[in-house]
Amino acid sequence: MRFESLMLEYPELTIKETRKLPKGLPGINKGHMVLIDRKQSLYRKHFILAEEIGHYETTAGDITELDTIPKIKAEIVARRWGYEKIISLDDLVSCFEKKHLTAEDVAIDFEIELDDLKVILDHYFNKYGPSVQHKGYIINFDPFIAININDIERG
């Protein structure tokens, strides 16, 4: 499963589920420990874990209170890192090659909630615009679809 694979990529991190998190936070990174709200679904935990590992990889210091511009920027950087860790452009191409053509298929394939997939696709839309060409495909983010460029050229 992808959640477990992500955990295995970071053996130096201790990842625990808990009920005791600061109000409003589904997860938190404290150095080499990631705490995730145990009430979340497995797919939601995957999304939360990716963001918290994004904090581990990109953030220095405590940003639990988003009360300054640098803290808000650090939060955005960590989230974007997590989005791209969960689903890269290569992953989107792979989905289409496996005939996973709907958003529901992609969400299931990557073990995330459909709402979280929308957040990731919105991130790519903001980064690249409505579409991007990648590895012989045109990936449209809204509506979400990929088109094989060779198919277009063949007519």
mmCIF file of C-alpha atoms in Angstrom:
data_model
loop_
_atom_site.group_PDB
_atom_site.id
_atom_site.type_symbol
_atom_site.label_atom_id
_atom_site.label_comp_id
_atom_site.label_asym_id
_atom_site.label_seq_id
_atom_site.Cartn_x
_atom_site.Cartn_y
_atom_site.Cartn_z
ATOM 1 C CA MET A 1 0.000 0.000 0.000
ATOM 2 C CA ARG A 2 1.177 3.506 -0.772
ATOM 3 C CA PHE A 3 0.781 4.760 2.808
ATOM 4 C CA GLU A 4 3.129 2.065 4.078
ATOM 5 C CA SER A 5 5.532 2.629 1.160
ATOM 6 C CA LEU A 6 5.777 6.293 2.069
ATOM 7 C CA MET A 7 6.516 5.360 5.676
ATOM 8 C CA LEU A 8 9.240 2.932 4.548
ATOM 9 C CA GLU A 9 10.947 5.687 2.549
ATOM 10 C CA TYR A 10 11.619 7.505 5.819
ATOM 11 C CA PRO A 11 12.876 4.929 8.332
ATOM 12 C CA GLU A 12 14.379 7.731 10.423
ATOM 13 C CA LEU A 13 10.878 9.035 11.200
ATOM 14 C CA THR A 14 8.625 7.685 13.917
ATOM 15 C CA ILE A 15 5.042 7.838 12.695
ATOM 16 C CA LYS A 16 2.287 7.469 15.267
ATOM 17 C CA GLU A 17 -1.457 7.773 15.278
ATOM 18 C CA THR A 18 -2.933 9.748 18.146
ATOM 19 C CA ARG A 19 -6.039 11.488 19.398
ATOM 20 C CA LYS A 20 -4.043 14.290 21.002
ATOM 21 C CA LEU A 21 -3.188 16.925 18.423
ATOM 22 C CA PRO A 22 -3.444 20.700 18.579
ATOM 23 C CA LYS A 23 -6.985 21.782 17.745
ATOM 24 C CA GLY A 24 -7.683 21.841 14.026
ATOM 25 C CA LEU A 25 -4.536 19.959 12.977
ATOM 26 C CA PRO A 26 -4.936 16.496 11.419
ATOM 27 C CA GLY A 27 -1.184 15.910 11.662
ATOM 28 C CA ILE A 28 1.988 17.459 12.989
ATOM 29 C CA ASN A 29 5.712 17.029 12.488
ATOM 30 C CA LYS A 30 7.947 17.309 15.535
ATOM 31 C CA GLY A 31 11.462 16.763 14.273
ATOM 32 C CA HIS A 32 11.759 13.040 13.627
ATOM 33 C CA MET A 33 8.234 12.257 14.824
ATOM 34 C CA VAL A 34 5.039 12.593 12.812
ATOM 35 C CA LEU A 35 1.721 12.422 14.631
ATOM 36 C CA ILE A 36 -1.465 11.789 12.654
ATOM 37 C CA ASP A 37 -5.059 11.954 13.845
ATOM 38 C CA ARG A 38 -6.163 8.348 14.230
ATOM 39 C CA LYS A 39 -9.790 9.230 13.399
ATOM 40 C CA GLN A 40 -8.894 9.972 9.767
ATOM 41 C CA SER A 41 -9.478 7.411 7.002
ATOM 42 C CA LEU A 42 -6.447 5.500 5.697
ATOM 43 C CA TYR A 43 -6.577 7.464 2.433
ATOM 44 C CA ARG A 44 -6.724 10.768 4.314
ATOM 45 C CA LYS A 45 -3.823 9.669 6.537
ATOM 46 C CA HIS A 46 -1.756 9.105 3.381
ATOM 47 C CA PHE A 47 -2.396 12.685 2.288
ATOM 48 C CA ILE A 48 -1.640 14.061 5.770
ATOM 49 C CA LEU A 49 1.556 11.997 6.053
ATOM 50 C CA ALA A 50 2.857 13.338 2.731
ATOM 51 C CA GLU A 51 2.357 16.912 3.912
ATOM 52 C CA GLU A 52 4.020 16.225 7.262
ATOM 53 C CA ILE A 53 6.991 14.622 5.513
ATOM 54 C CA GLY A 54 7.014 17.756 3.357
ATOM 55 C CA HIS A 55 7.509 19.714 6.572
ATOM 56 C CA TYR A 56 10.300 17.345 7.579
ATOM 57 C CA GLU A 57 12.003 17.887 4.204
ATOM 58 C CA THR A 58 11.432 21.632 3.803
ATOM 59 C CA THR A 59 10.601 23.392 7.081
ATOM 60 C CA ALA A 60 12.789 24.560 9.935
ATOM 61 C CA GLY A 61 11.204 25.466 13.237
ATOM 62 C CA ASP A 62 7.695 25.445 14.638
ATOM 63 C CA ILE A 63 5.027 26.729 12.253
ATOM 64 C CA THR A 64 1.937 25.345 14.000
ATOM 65 C CA GLU A 65 0.696 28.929 14.335
ATOM 66 C CA LEU A 66 0.478 30.481 10.875
ATOM 67 C CA ASP A 67 0.867 34.004 12.220
ATOM 68 C CA THR A 68 3.628 35.379 10.001
ATOM 69 C CA ILE A 69 4.248 35.522 6.255
ATOM 70 C CA PRO A 70 7.370 33.280 6.482
ATOM 71 C CA LYS A 71 5.367 30.630 8.366
ATOM 72 C CA ILE A 72 2.563 30.749 5.820
ATOM 73 C CA LYS A 73 5.097 30.403 3.004
ATOM 74 C CA ALA A 74 6.738 27.437 4.771
ATOM 75 C CA GLU A 75 3.315 25.794 5.085
ATOM 76 C CA ILE A 76 2.628 26.258 1.374
ATOM 77 C CA VAL A 77 6.040 24.852 0.396
ATOM 78 C CA ALA A 78 5.512 21.746 2.564
ATOM 79 C CA ARG A 79 2.029 21.166 1.184
ATOM 80 C CA ARG A 80 3.187 21.476 -2.415
ATOM 81 C CA TRP A 81 6.061 19.092 -1.704
ATOM 82 C CA GLY A 82 3.543 16.607 -0.302
ATOM 83 C CA TYR A 83 1.209 16.944 -3.278
ATOM 84 C CA GLU A 84 3.997 16.168 -5.712
ATOM 85 C CA LYS A 85 5.245 13.309 -3.526
ATOM 86 C CA ILE A 86 1.845 11.642 -3.632
ATOM 87 C CA ILE A 87 1.239 12.118 -7.363
ATOM 88 C CA SER A 88 3.881 13.275 -9.818
ATOM 89 C CA LEU A 89 3.294 14.044 -13.481
ATOM 90 C CA ASP A 90 4.903 10.667 -14.236
ATOM 91 C CA ASP A 91 2.295 9.082 -11.964
ATOM 92 C CA LEU A 92 -0.521 10.782 -13.867
ATOM 93 C CA VAL A 93 0.849 9.458 -17.155
ATOM 94 C CA SER A 94 1.105 5.998 -15.590
ATOM 95 C CA CYS A 95 -2.560 6.175 -14.601
ATOM 96 C CA PHE A 96 -3.631 6.822 -18.154
ATOM 97 C CA GLU A 97 -1.407 4.038 -19.429
ATOM 98 C CA LYS A 98 -3.178 1.721 -16.944
ATOM 99 C CA LYS A 99 -6.537 3.012 -18.250
ATOM 100 C CA HIS A 100 -7.381 4.747 -14.986
ATOM 101 C CA LEU A 101 -9.214 7.519 -16.740
ATOM 102 C CA THR A 102 -11.526 8.988 -14.112
ATOM 103 C CA ALA A 103 -10.659 11.032 -11.055
ATOM 104 C CA GLU A 104 -12.178 8.260 -8.941
ATOM 105 C CA ASP A 105 -9.841 5.678 -10.535
ATOM 106 C CA VAL A 106 -6.819 7.886 -9.898
ATOM 107 C CA ALA A 107 -7.806 8.587 -6.280
ATOM 108 C CA ILE A 108 -8.192 4.868 -5.609
ATOM 109 C CA ASP A 109 -4.921 4.045 -7.377
ATOM 110 C CA PHE A 110 -3.023 6.560 -5.220
ATOM 111 C CA GLU A 111 -4.970 5.804 -2.051
ATOM 112 C CA ILE A 112 -6.199 9.313 -1.405
ATOM 113 C CA GLU A 113 -9.628 10.855 -0.972
ATOM 114 C CA LEU A 114 -11.267 12.344 -4.055
ATOM 115 C CA ASP A 115 -11.259 15.790 -2.399
ATOM 116 C CA ASP A 116 -7.501 15.476 -1.827
ATOM 117 C CA LEU A 117 -6.969 14.544 -5.488
ATOM 118 C CA LYS A 118 -8.825 17.734 -6.409
ATOM 119 C CA VAL A 119 -6.431 19.723 -4.201
ATOM 120 C CA ILE A 120 -3.444 18.122 -5.970
ATOM 121 C CA LEU A 121 -4.892 18.739 -9.446
ATOM 122 C CA ASP A 122 -5.605 22.358 -8.450
ATOM 123 C CA HIS A 123 -1.954 22.654 -7.389
ATOM 124 C CA TYR A 124 -0.812 21.458 -10.813
ATOM 125 C CA PHE A 125 -3.309 23.787 -12.514
ATOM 126 C CA ASN A 126 -1.854 26.720 -10.559
ATOM 127 C CA LYS A 127 1.701 25.595 -11.347
ATOM 128 C CA TYR A 128 1.309 24.819 -15.075
ATOM 129 C CA GLY A 129 -1.983 26.330 -16.186
ATOM 130 C CA PRO A 130 -4.876 24.310 -17.577
ATOM 131 C CA SER A 131 -2.594 21.701 -19.157
ATOM 132 C CA VAL A 132 0.987 20.549 -19.483
ATOM 133 C CA GLN A 133 2.816 18.379 -21.990
ATOM 134 C CA HIS A 134 4.722 15.562 -20.301
ATOM 135 C CA LYS A 135 6.296 12.391 -21.713
ATOM 136 C CA GLY A 136 4.230 12.340 -24.871
ATOM 137 C CA TYR A 137 0.962 13.253 -23.170
ATOM 138 C CA ILE A 138 -1.026 16.405 -22.762
ATOM 139 C CA ILE A 139 -2.395 16.372 -19.231
ATOM 140 C CA ASN A 140 -5.425 18.609 -18.711
ATOM 141 C CA PHE A 141 -6.141 19.500 -15.115
ATOM 142 C CA ASP A 142 -9.630 20.952 -15.542
ATOM 143 C CA PRO A 143 -11.290 18.872 -16.755
ATOM 144 C CA PHE A 144 -8.887 16.153 -15.711
ATOM 145 C CA ILE A 145 -7.832 14.050 -18.718
ATOM 146 C CA ALA A 146 -4.678 12.987 -20.539
ATOM 147 C CA ILE A 147 -4.300 12.711 -24.275
ATOM 148 C CA ASN A 148 -1.554 10.701 -25.929
ATOM 149 C CA ILE A 149 0.105 13.041 -28.450
ATOM 150 C CA ASN A 150 0.787 10.097 -30.801
ATOM 151 C CA ASP A 151 -2.960 9.416 -30.962
ATOM 152 C CA ILE A 152 -3.567 13.012 -32.047
ATOM 153 C CA GLU A 153 -0.852 12.838 -34.700
ATOM 154 C CA ARG A 154 -2.297 9.564 -36.107
ATOM 155 C CA GLY A 155 -5.597 11.273 -36.639
#
